[in-house]
Short mmCIF file of N, CA and C in Angstrom, two decimals:
data_model
loop_
_atom_site.label_atom_id
_atom_site.label_comp_id
_atom_site.label_asym_id
_atom_site.label_seq_id
_atom_site.Cartn_x
_atom_site.Cartn_y
_atom_site.Cartn_z
N UNK A 1 76.38 211.93 112.93
CA UNK A 1 75.74 213.19 113.55
C UNK A 1 76.67 214.40 113.31
N UNK A 2 76.13 215.33 112.97
CA UNK A 2 76.64 216.75 112.66
C UNK A 2 77.42 217.08 113.94
N UNK A 3 78.38 218.15 113.62
CA UNK A 3 78.85 218.80 114.85
C UNK A 3 78.12 219.68 115.75
N UNK A 4 77.23 220.43 115.19
CA UNK A 4 76.37 221.18 116.01
C UNK A 4 75.29 219.92 117.04
N UNK A 5 74.95 219.09 116.30
CA UNK A 5 74.12 218.05 117.08
C UNK A 5 74.61 217.52 118.41
N UNK A 6 76.16 217.22 118.18
CA UNK A 6 76.82 216.69 119.14
C UNK A 6 77.16 217.54 120.20
N UNK A 7 77.38 218.99 119.94
CA UNK A 7 77.56 220.04 120.98
C UNK A 7 76.10 220.11 121.81
N UNK A 8 75.29 220.26 121.09
CA UNK A 8 73.80 220.43 121.50
C UNK A 8 73.45 219.35 122.58
N UNK A 9 73.82 217.86 122.24
CA UNK A 9 73.54 216.66 123.01
C UNK A 9 74.22 216.68 124.15
N UNK A 10 75.41 217.15 124.13
CA UNK A 10 76.47 217.31 125.40
C UNK A 10 76.10 218.41 125.98
N UNK A 11 75.88 219.74 125.58
CA UNK A 11 75.61 221.12 126.34
C UNK A 11 74.42 221.11 127.05
N UNK A 12 73.18 220.55 126.53
CA UNK A 12 72.19 220.50 127.30
C UNK A 12 72.20 219.76 128.88
N UNK A 13 72.54 218.52 128.67
CA UNK A 13 72.70 217.81 129.93
C UNK A 13 73.91 218.52 130.74
N UNK A 14 74.77 218.88 130.31
CA UNK A 14 75.88 219.76 131.13
C UNK A 14 75.26 221.07 131.85
N UNK A 15 74.61 221.59 131.13
CA UNK A 15 73.96 222.99 131.76
C UNK A 15 73.02 222.50 132.60
N UNK A 16 72.19 221.35 132.60
CA UNK A 16 71.03 220.93 133.72
C UNK A 16 71.81 220.68 134.87
N UNK A 17 72.92 219.64 134.63
CA UNK A 17 73.74 219.33 135.62
C UNK A 17 74.51 220.27 136.21
N UNK A 18 74.80 221.51 135.58
CA UNK A 18 75.55 222.70 136.36
C UNK A 18 74.43 223.21 137.42
N UNK A 19 73.34 223.48 136.64
CA UNK A 19 72.28 224.25 137.43
C UNK A 19 71.96 223.41 138.65
N UNK A 20 71.98 222.30 138.72
CA UNK A 20 71.58 221.48 139.90
C UNK A 20 72.84 221.62 140.80
N UNK A 21 73.80 221.35 140.26
CA UNK A 21 75.51 221.49 141.40
C UNK A 21 75.33 222.69 141.92
N UNK A 22 74.95 223.82 141.16
CA UNK A 22 75.06 225.37 141.70
C UNK A 22 73.96 225.57 142.52
N UNK A 23 72.96 225.00 142.25
CA UNK A 23 72.05 225.20 143.28
C UNK A 23 72.09 224.40 144.56
N UNK A 24 72.78 223.16 144.70
CA UNK A 24 73.20 222.59 145.76
C UNK A 24 74.39 223.01 146.32
N UNK A 25 75.25 223.73 145.89
CA UNK A 25 76.49 224.67 146.28
C UNK A 25 75.76 225.67 147.37
N UNK A 26 74.88 226.26 146.26
CA UNK A 26 74.15 227.70 146.99
C UNK A 26 72.91 227.07 148.26
N UNK A 27 73.01 225.75 148.68
CA UNK A 27 72.12 225.25 149.58
C UNK A 27 70.57 225.78 149.12
N UNK A 28 70.11 225.58 148.11
CA UNK A 28 68.86 225.71 147.25
C UNK A 28 68.28 224.43 147.43
N UNK A 29 66.95 224.36 147.94
CA UNK A 29 66.48 222.75 147.68
C UNK A 29 65.90 222.51 146.36
N UNK A 30 66.77 221.93 145.70
CA UNK A 30 66.47 221.44 144.02
C UNK A 30 65.46 221.18 143.51
N UNK A 31 65.38 219.96 144.21
CA UNK A 31 64.06 219.15 144.00
C UNK A 31 63.02 219.65 144.58
N UNK A 32 62.86 220.52 145.66
CA UNK A 32 61.54 220.94 145.94
C UNK A 32 61.22 221.89 144.95
N UNK A 33 62.19 222.96 144.64
CA UNK A 33 61.74 223.89 143.39
C UNK A 33 61.29 223.28 142.40
N UNK A 34 61.94 222.34 141.87
CA UNK A 34 61.56 221.25 140.50
C UNK A 34 59.82 221.10 140.67
N UNK A 35 59.74 220.53 141.83
CA UNK A 35 58.36 220.03 142.01
C UNK A 35 57.63 221.30 142.07
N UNK A 36 57.51 222.26 142.92
CA UNK A 36 57.04 223.58 142.64
C UNK A 36 56.86 224.20 141.38
N UNK A 37 57.93 224.06 140.57
CA UNK A 37 57.60 224.81 139.15
C UNK A 37 56.91 223.89 138.45
N UNK A 38 56.77 222.49 138.68
CA UNK A 38 55.99 221.40 137.78
C UNK A 38 54.45 221.79 138.24
N UNK A 39 54.37 221.57 139.57
CA UNK A 39 52.76 222.37 140.00
C UNK A 39 52.42 223.56 139.45
N UNK A 40 53.28 224.88 139.03
CA UNK A 40 53.00 225.96 138.56
C UNK A 40 52.67 225.64 137.10
N UNK A 41 53.56 224.87 136.60
CA UNK A 41 53.39 224.62 134.97
C UNK A 41 51.76 224.08 134.77
N UNK A 42 51.34 223.08 135.71
CA UNK A 42 50.10 222.42 135.16
C UNK A 42 49.23 223.38 135.60
N UNK A 43 49.18 224.22 136.50
CA UNK A 43 48.34 225.15 136.74
C UNK A 43 48.30 226.28 135.64
N UNK A 44 49.25 226.93 135.07
CA UNK A 44 49.13 227.74 134.01
C UNK A 44 48.69 226.94 132.73
N UNK A 45 48.92 225.38 132.50
CA UNK A 45 48.31 224.81 131.54
C UNK A 45 46.62 224.66 131.56
N UNK A 46 46.38 224.49 132.76
CA UNK A 46 44.98 224.24 132.85
C UNK A 46 44.19 225.51 132.61
N UNK A 47 44.94 226.96 132.97
CA UNK A 47 44.47 228.17 132.85
C UNK A 47 44.25 228.34 131.40
N UNK A 48 44.99 227.87 130.65
CA UNK A 48 45.41 228.37 129.37
C UNK A 48 43.99 227.31 128.18
N UNK A 49 43.72 226.53 128.83
CA UNK A 49 42.71 225.56 128.15
C UNK A 49 41.48 225.99 127.43
N UNK A 50 40.94 227.11 128.48
CA UNK A 50 39.72 227.73 127.69
C UNK A 50 40.11 228.61 126.73
N UNK A 51 41.12 229.65 127.08
CA UNK A 51 41.59 230.17 125.67
C UNK A 51 41.85 229.65 124.51
N UNK A 52 42.76 228.59 124.67
CA UNK A 52 42.90 227.58 123.58
C UNK A 52 41.87 227.07 122.91
N UNK A 53 40.91 226.54 123.61
CA UNK A 53 39.58 226.02 122.91
C UNK A 53 38.98 226.91 122.17
N UNK A 54 38.76 228.15 122.74
CA UNK A 54 37.85 229.33 122.07
C UNK A 54 38.74 229.91 120.58
N UNK A 55 40.16 229.78 120.76
CA UNK A 55 40.81 230.09 119.48
C UNK A 55 40.83 229.07 118.47
N UNK A 56 40.69 227.57 118.95
CA UNK A 56 40.66 226.69 117.80
C UNK A 56 39.24 226.76 117.09
N UNK A 57 38.31 226.74 118.13
CA UNK A 57 36.91 226.99 117.60
C UNK A 57 36.65 228.14 116.55
N UNK A 58 37.21 229.23 116.89
CA UNK A 58 37.37 230.43 116.16
C UNK A 58 37.96 230.27 114.76
N UNK A 59 38.83 229.69 114.75
CA UNK A 59 39.93 229.15 113.53
C UNK A 59 38.65 228.31 112.82
N UNK A 60 38.23 227.11 113.37
CA UNK A 60 37.53 226.36 112.67
C UNK A 60 36.36 226.92 111.73
N UNK A 61 35.76 227.79 112.67
CA UNK A 61 34.54 228.64 111.93
C UNK A 61 34.81 229.38 111.10
N UNK A 62 36.03 230.00 111.13
CA UNK A 62 36.31 230.98 109.96
C UNK A 62 36.82 230.32 108.76
N UNK A 63 37.53 229.10 108.78
CA UNK A 63 37.62 228.17 107.47
C UNK A 63 36.48 227.63 107.10
N UNK A 64 35.62 226.99 107.86
CA UNK A 64 34.61 226.01 107.64
C UNK A 64 33.47 227.06 106.89
N UNK A 65 33.47 228.19 107.35
CA UNK A 65 32.31 229.14 106.86
C UNK A 65 32.48 229.65 105.46
N UNK A 66 33.52 229.46 105.06
CA UNK A 66 34.10 230.03 103.75
C UNK A 66 34.78 231.50 103.83
N UNK A 67 34.71 232.01 104.94
CA UNK A 67 35.35 233.30 105.22
C UNK A 67 36.64 233.36 104.72
N UNK A 68 37.51 232.46 104.89
CA UNK A 68 38.74 232.17 104.47
C UNK A 68 38.78 232.31 103.02
N UNK A 69 38.08 231.62 102.39
CA UNK A 69 38.08 231.67 100.87
C UNK A 69 37.56 232.89 100.37
N UNK A 70 36.54 233.48 100.99
CA UNK A 70 36.28 234.79 100.27
C UNK A 70 37.10 235.79 100.59
N UNK A 71 37.80 236.05 101.74
CA UNK A 71 38.91 236.84 101.88
C UNK A 71 40.35 236.62 101.09
N UNK A 72 40.16 235.37 101.00
CA UNK A 72 41.52 235.19 99.72
C UNK A 72 41.06 235.40 98.33
N UNK A 73 40.07 235.49 97.86
CA UNK A 73 39.49 235.63 96.68
C UNK A 73 39.45 237.11 96.42
N UNK A 74 39.18 237.84 97.46
CA UNK A 74 39.02 239.13 97.61
C UNK A 74 40.64 240.03 97.22
N UNK A 75 41.41 239.48 98.19
CA UNK A 75 42.81 239.79 98.24
C UNK A 75 43.53 239.48 97.14
N UNK A 76 43.25 238.58 96.31
CA UNK A 76 44.31 237.50 95.13
C UNK A 76 44.61 238.84 94.29
N UNK A 77 43.68 239.66 93.57
CA UNK A 77 43.94 240.54 92.55
C UNK A 77 44.87 241.57 93.21
N UNK A 78 45.04 241.90 94.33
CA UNK A 78 45.90 243.01 94.97
C UNK A 78 47.23 242.35 95.29
N UNK A 79 47.35 241.08 95.57
CA UNK A 79 48.39 240.41 95.77
C UNK A 79 48.97 240.07 94.52
N UNK A 80 48.64 239.69 93.48
CA UNK A 80 48.92 239.64 92.03
C UNK A 80 49.65 241.06 91.27
N UNK A 81 48.89 241.95 91.63
CA UNK A 81 49.45 243.49 91.11
C UNK A 81 50.66 243.81 91.67
N UNK A 82 50.97 243.43 92.93
CA UNK A 82 52.60 243.62 93.57
C UNK A 82 53.16 242.75 93.32
N UNK A 83 53.05 241.56 92.59
CA UNK A 83 54.03 240.83 92.48
C UNK A 83 54.18 239.33 93.44
N UNK A 84 53.14 239.07 94.23
CA UNK A 84 52.99 237.76 95.17
C UNK A 84 51.96 236.88 94.46
N UNK A 85 52.44 235.90 94.57
CA UNK A 85 51.61 234.64 93.80
C UNK A 85 50.19 234.34 94.78
N UNK A 86 49.02 234.35 94.09
CA UNK A 86 48.19 233.96 94.58
C UNK A 86 48.16 232.79 95.78
N UNK A 87 48.96 232.11 95.37
CA UNK A 87 49.13 230.62 96.14
C UNK A 87 49.50 231.03 97.66
N UNK A 88 50.07 232.07 97.90
CA UNK A 88 50.67 232.67 99.27
C UNK A 88 49.40 233.13 99.90
N UNK A 89 48.42 233.73 99.59
CA UNK A 89 47.63 234.45 100.03
C UNK A 89 46.87 233.74 101.41
N UNK A 90 46.62 232.47 101.52
CA UNK A 90 46.38 231.63 102.66
C UNK A 90 47.12 231.74 103.50
N UNK A 91 48.21 231.76 103.16
CA UNK A 91 49.44 231.57 104.35
C UNK A 91 49.48 233.01 104.99
N UNK A 92 49.27 234.02 104.04
CA UNK A 92 49.41 235.24 104.79
C UNK A 92 48.28 235.76 105.77
N UNK A 93 47.05 234.98 105.48
CA UNK A 93 45.91 235.34 106.24
C UNK A 93 45.81 234.33 107.65
N UNK A 94 46.31 232.96 107.36
CA UNK A 94 46.21 232.01 108.56
C UNK A 94 47.54 232.23 109.53
N UNK A 95 48.71 232.78 108.93
CA UNK A 95 49.78 232.97 109.82
C UNK A 95 49.67 233.95 111.28
N UNK A 96 49.12 234.97 111.28
CA UNK A 96 48.70 235.66 112.50
C UNK A 96 47.65 234.79 113.48
N UNK A 97 46.86 233.88 112.87
CA UNK A 97 45.83 233.30 113.31
C UNK A 97 46.41 232.10 114.16
N UNK A 98 46.95 231.12 113.38
CA UNK A 98 47.48 229.66 114.01
C UNK A 98 48.69 229.19 113.40
N UNK A 99 49.89 229.09 114.17
CA UNK A 99 51.10 228.42 113.81
C UNK A 99 51.27 227.23 113.07
N UNK A 100 50.15 226.40 113.56
CA UNK A 100 50.08 224.84 113.21
C UNK A 100 49.48 225.16 111.70
N UNK A 101 48.53 225.66 111.61
CA UNK A 101 47.74 225.59 110.23
C UNK A 101 48.54 226.22 109.15
N UNK A 102 49.60 227.50 109.74
CA UNK A 102 50.86 228.17 108.72
C UNK A 102 51.50 227.30 108.52
N UNK A 103 52.01 226.34 109.48
CA UNK A 103 53.20 225.45 109.22
C UNK A 103 52.51 224.28 108.02
N UNK A 104 51.54 223.78 108.11
CA UNK A 104 50.90 223.02 107.27
C UNK A 104 50.62 223.35 105.74
N UNK A 105 50.06 224.64 105.69
CA UNK A 105 50.32 225.30 104.27
C UNK A 105 51.57 225.39 103.72
N UNK A 106 52.54 226.04 104.76
CA UNK A 106 53.93 225.99 104.25
C UNK A 106 54.45 224.54 103.79
N UNK A 107 54.44 223.57 104.46
CA UNK A 107 54.60 222.44 103.94
C UNK A 107 54.18 221.86 102.76
N UNK A 108 52.56 222.30 102.75
CA UNK A 108 51.85 222.11 101.25
C UNK A 108 52.58 222.75 100.13
N UNK A 109 52.80 224.04 100.12
CA UNK A 109 53.35 224.70 99.11
C UNK A 109 54.64 224.41 98.82
N UNK A 110 55.50 223.96 99.72
CA UNK A 110 56.66 223.64 99.74
C UNK A 110 56.55 222.15 98.80
N UNK A 111 55.87 221.33 99.10
CA UNK A 111 55.56 219.84 98.58
C UNK A 111 55.09 219.90 97.36
N UNK A 112 54.17 220.99 97.25
CA UNK A 112 53.66 221.13 95.57
C UNK A 112 54.36 222.05 94.52
N UNK A 113 55.38 222.84 95.12
CA UNK A 113 55.98 223.61 94.11
C UNK A 113 57.38 223.82 94.30
N UNK A 114 57.84 223.24 95.41
CA UNK A 114 59.27 222.95 95.44
C UNK A 114 59.86 223.95 96.46
N UNK A 115 61.09 223.46 97.13
CA UNK A 115 61.63 224.54 98.12
C UNK A 115 62.46 225.48 97.66
N UNK A 116 62.74 225.48 96.30
CA UNK A 116 63.78 226.10 95.70
C UNK A 116 62.98 227.29 94.66
N UNK A 117 61.61 227.02 94.92
CA UNK A 117 60.94 228.03 93.88
C UNK A 117 60.67 229.31 94.59
N UNK A 118 60.30 230.48 93.80
CA UNK A 118 59.70 231.62 94.49
C UNK A 118 58.69 231.60 95.56
N UNK A 119 57.75 230.41 95.38
CA UNK A 119 56.65 230.41 96.23
C UNK A 119 57.20 229.50 97.67
N UNK A 120 58.22 228.52 97.15
CA UNK A 120 58.73 227.56 98.23
C UNK A 120 59.39 228.43 99.13
N UNK A 121 60.42 229.39 98.64
CA UNK A 121 61.40 230.38 99.17
C UNK A 121 60.61 231.35 100.31
N UNK A 122 59.39 232.22 99.55
CA UNK A 122 58.73 233.19 100.13
C UNK A 122 58.11 232.57 101.27
N UNK A 123 57.31 231.18 101.15
CA UNK A 123 56.43 230.64 102.31
C UNK A 123 57.41 230.36 103.22
N UNK A 124 58.71 229.81 103.31
CA UNK A 124 59.54 229.63 104.03
C UNK A 124 60.33 231.01 104.87
N UNK A 125 60.27 231.95 104.41
CA UNK A 125 60.79 233.19 104.77
C UNK A 125 59.43 233.81 105.60
N UNK A 126 58.13 233.64 104.88
CA UNK A 126 57.29 234.41 106.02
C UNK A 126 57.11 233.56 107.31
N UNK A 127 57.22 232.18 106.96
CA UNK A 127 57.08 231.15 108.47
C UNK A 127 57.81 231.77 109.35
N UNK A 128 59.16 232.16 109.18
CA UNK A 128 60.17 232.43 110.16
C UNK A 128 59.95 234.07 110.28
N UNK A 129 59.30 234.83 109.60
CA UNK A 129 59.55 236.36 109.62
C UNK A 129 58.10 236.89 110.46
N UNK A 130 57.06 236.13 110.70
CA UNK A 130 55.92 236.66 111.11
C UNK A 130 55.61 236.08 112.39
N UNK A 131 54.54 236.26 113.02
CA UNK A 131 54.19 235.76 114.45
C UNK A 131 52.84 235.25 114.26
N UNK A 132 52.29 234.38 115.23
CA UNK A 132 50.76 234.25 115.51
C UNK A 132 50.33 235.34 116.57
N UNK A 133 49.88 236.47 115.84
CA UNK A 133 49.68 237.45 116.79
C UNK A 133 48.33 237.17 117.71
N UNK A 134 47.49 236.75 116.74
CA UNK A 134 46.16 236.49 117.58
C UNK A 134 45.94 235.46 118.33
N UNK A 135 46.75 234.22 118.13
CA UNK A 135 47.05 233.18 119.15
C UNK A 135 47.76 233.62 120.36
N UNK A 136 49.03 234.44 120.07
CA UNK A 136 49.38 234.98 121.49
C UNK A 136 48.78 235.56 122.25
N UNK A 137 48.03 236.85 121.59
CA UNK A 137 46.98 237.69 122.43
C UNK A 137 45.96 236.65 122.97
N UNK A 138 45.51 235.95 122.65
CA UNK A 138 44.34 235.12 123.24
C UNK A 138 44.72 234.13 123.99
N UNK A 139 45.78 233.35 124.00
CA UNK A 139 46.24 232.46 124.85
C UNK A 139 46.90 233.16 125.94
N UNK A 140 48.01 233.62 125.82
CA UNK A 140 48.93 234.13 126.77
C UNK A 140 48.50 235.41 127.52
N UNK A 141 48.01 236.41 126.70
CA UNK A 141 47.49 237.56 127.49
C UNK A 141 46.22 237.03 128.49
N UNK A 142 45.35 236.41 127.83
CA UNK A 142 44.19 235.60 128.38
C UNK A 142 44.53 235.07 129.80
N UNK A 143 45.77 234.00 129.84
CA UNK A 143 45.91 233.43 130.73
C UNK A 143 46.56 234.35 132.04
N UNK A 144 46.87 235.38 131.81
CA UNK A 144 47.70 236.34 132.81
C UNK A 144 46.46 237.32 133.22
N UNK A 145 45.43 237.23 132.53
CA UNK A 145 44.26 238.20 132.90
C UNK A 145 44.62 239.65 132.39
N UNK A 146 45.31 239.71 131.26
CA UNK A 146 45.24 241.12 130.61
C UNK A 146 43.95 241.30 129.38
N UNK A 147 43.27 242.51 129.81
CA UNK A 147 42.20 242.42 129.39
C UNK A 147 42.29 243.66 128.01
N UNK A 148 42.85 244.52 128.37
CA UNK A 148 43.18 245.58 127.51
C UNK A 148 44.38 245.20 126.34
N UNK A 149 44.01 244.67 125.31
CA UNK A 149 45.26 244.55 124.38
C UNK A 149 45.03 245.02 123.06
N UNK A 150 44.32 246.26 122.93
CA UNK A 150 44.41 246.99 121.71
C UNK A 150 45.57 247.37 121.08
N UNK A 151 46.48 247.85 121.87
CA UNK A 151 47.92 248.36 121.44
C UNK A 151 48.77 247.25 121.18
N UNK A 152 48.61 246.18 122.02
CA UNK A 152 49.67 245.10 121.44
C UNK A 152 49.03 244.33 120.36
N UNK A 153 47.62 244.32 120.12
CA UNK A 153 47.43 243.94 118.72
C UNK A 153 47.57 244.76 117.48
N UNK A 154 47.47 245.83 117.64
CA UNK A 154 48.14 247.02 116.66
C UNK A 154 49.60 246.66 116.57
N UNK A 155 50.38 246.76 117.54
CA UNK A 155 51.95 246.54 116.99
C UNK A 155 52.07 245.02 116.52
N UNK A 156 51.33 244.15 117.19
CA UNK A 156 51.55 242.86 116.49
C UNK A 156 51.45 242.47 115.22
N UNK A 157 50.10 243.27 114.71
CA UNK A 157 49.80 243.13 113.29
C UNK A 157 50.73 243.74 112.66
N UNK A 158 51.04 245.26 112.75
CA UNK A 158 52.05 245.79 112.33
C UNK A 158 53.37 245.14 112.18
N UNK A 159 53.84 244.50 112.98
CA UNK A 159 54.97 243.73 113.04
C UNK A 159 54.84 242.84 111.95
N UNK A 160 53.85 241.96 111.69
CA UNK A 160 53.29 241.01 110.64
C UNK A 160 53.51 241.60 109.30
N UNK A 161 52.90 242.76 109.42
CA UNK A 161 52.87 243.31 108.07
C UNK A 161 54.13 243.59 107.58
N UNK A 162 55.12 244.29 108.48
CA UNK A 162 56.42 244.69 108.16
C UNK A 162 57.12 243.02 107.87
N UNK A 163 56.88 242.22 108.63
CA UNK A 163 57.65 240.88 108.22
C UNK A 163 57.04 240.42 106.82
N UNK A 164 56.07 240.31 106.53
CA UNK A 164 55.39 240.13 105.21
C UNK A 164 56.17 241.14 104.04
N UNK A 165 56.25 242.24 104.13
CA UNK A 165 56.83 242.88 103.17
C UNK A 165 58.43 242.66 103.09
N UNK A 166 59.03 242.58 104.34
CA UNK A 166 60.58 242.32 104.17
C UNK A 166 60.80 240.98 103.48
N UNK A 167 59.97 240.20 103.77
CA UNK A 167 59.93 238.55 103.32
C UNK A 167 60.18 238.83 101.86
N UNK A 168 58.84 239.51 101.15
CA UNK A 168 58.78 239.65 99.78
C UNK A 168 60.16 240.51 99.30
N UNK A 169 60.91 241.23 99.81
CA UNK A 169 61.72 242.17 99.32
C UNK A 169 62.73 241.40 99.53
N UNK A 170 63.10 240.39 100.43
CA UNK A 170 64.27 239.42 100.65
C UNK A 170 64.30 238.48 99.35
N UNK A 171 63.23 237.77 99.23
CA UNK A 171 62.84 236.86 98.18
C UNK A 171 63.18 237.61 96.91
N UNK A 172 62.61 238.44 96.52
CA UNK A 172 62.94 239.20 95.15
C UNK A 172 64.17 239.93 94.95
N UNK A 173 64.85 240.37 96.08
CA UNK A 173 66.21 240.87 96.09
C UNK A 173 67.31 239.79 96.04
N UNK A 174 66.94 238.94 96.61
CA UNK A 174 68.21 237.73 96.80
C UNK A 174 68.01 236.62 95.75
N UNK A 175 66.64 236.30 95.44
CA UNK A 175 66.52 234.91 94.38
C UNK A 175 65.82 235.36 93.24
N UNK A 176 65.64 236.84 93.26
CA UNK A 176 64.64 237.41 91.81
C UNK A 176 63.20 236.87 91.72
N UNK A 177 62.64 237.34 90.66
CA UNK A 177 61.26 237.30 90.71
C UNK A 177 60.95 236.13 90.35
N UNK A 178 59.57 235.71 90.01
CA UNK A 178 59.13 234.39 89.61
C UNK A 178 59.80 234.29 88.25
#
């Protein structure tokens, strides 16, 4: 095992032990607080389920209806004009919607084209530089009851666009073009 793995395997139990000992020292009922936190976590998980199911159904409909393919075909010539391979377009579309689907697409792109190719590097950097904006808004904002999320949507999508542009720029500047 590597040095970092050994540190993390040691640090995490020490941190938990320190928190428990410090709480006991401060006369905090640590076990009772732990149980209360567990109850609250279960309540939050249950409250998120409807939003999560709705998001998963919407993603399935988007993909099964052919809307993803149609959008991908429409964007393909524009992406090619700016030097972005067409193979990346589905990842650009899915990433703001679903992190799991985007990770699957990234894995597929790396398996097909290799990790040291333009496509593999770009997919990897895109995966780490963008966020699942619609998922975050739907699940987390819905769970806490935020109804007006227009500004958060605009900022989240703007951050995704900036992340995409910077990812492309970084790959081109550091690794060159295809």
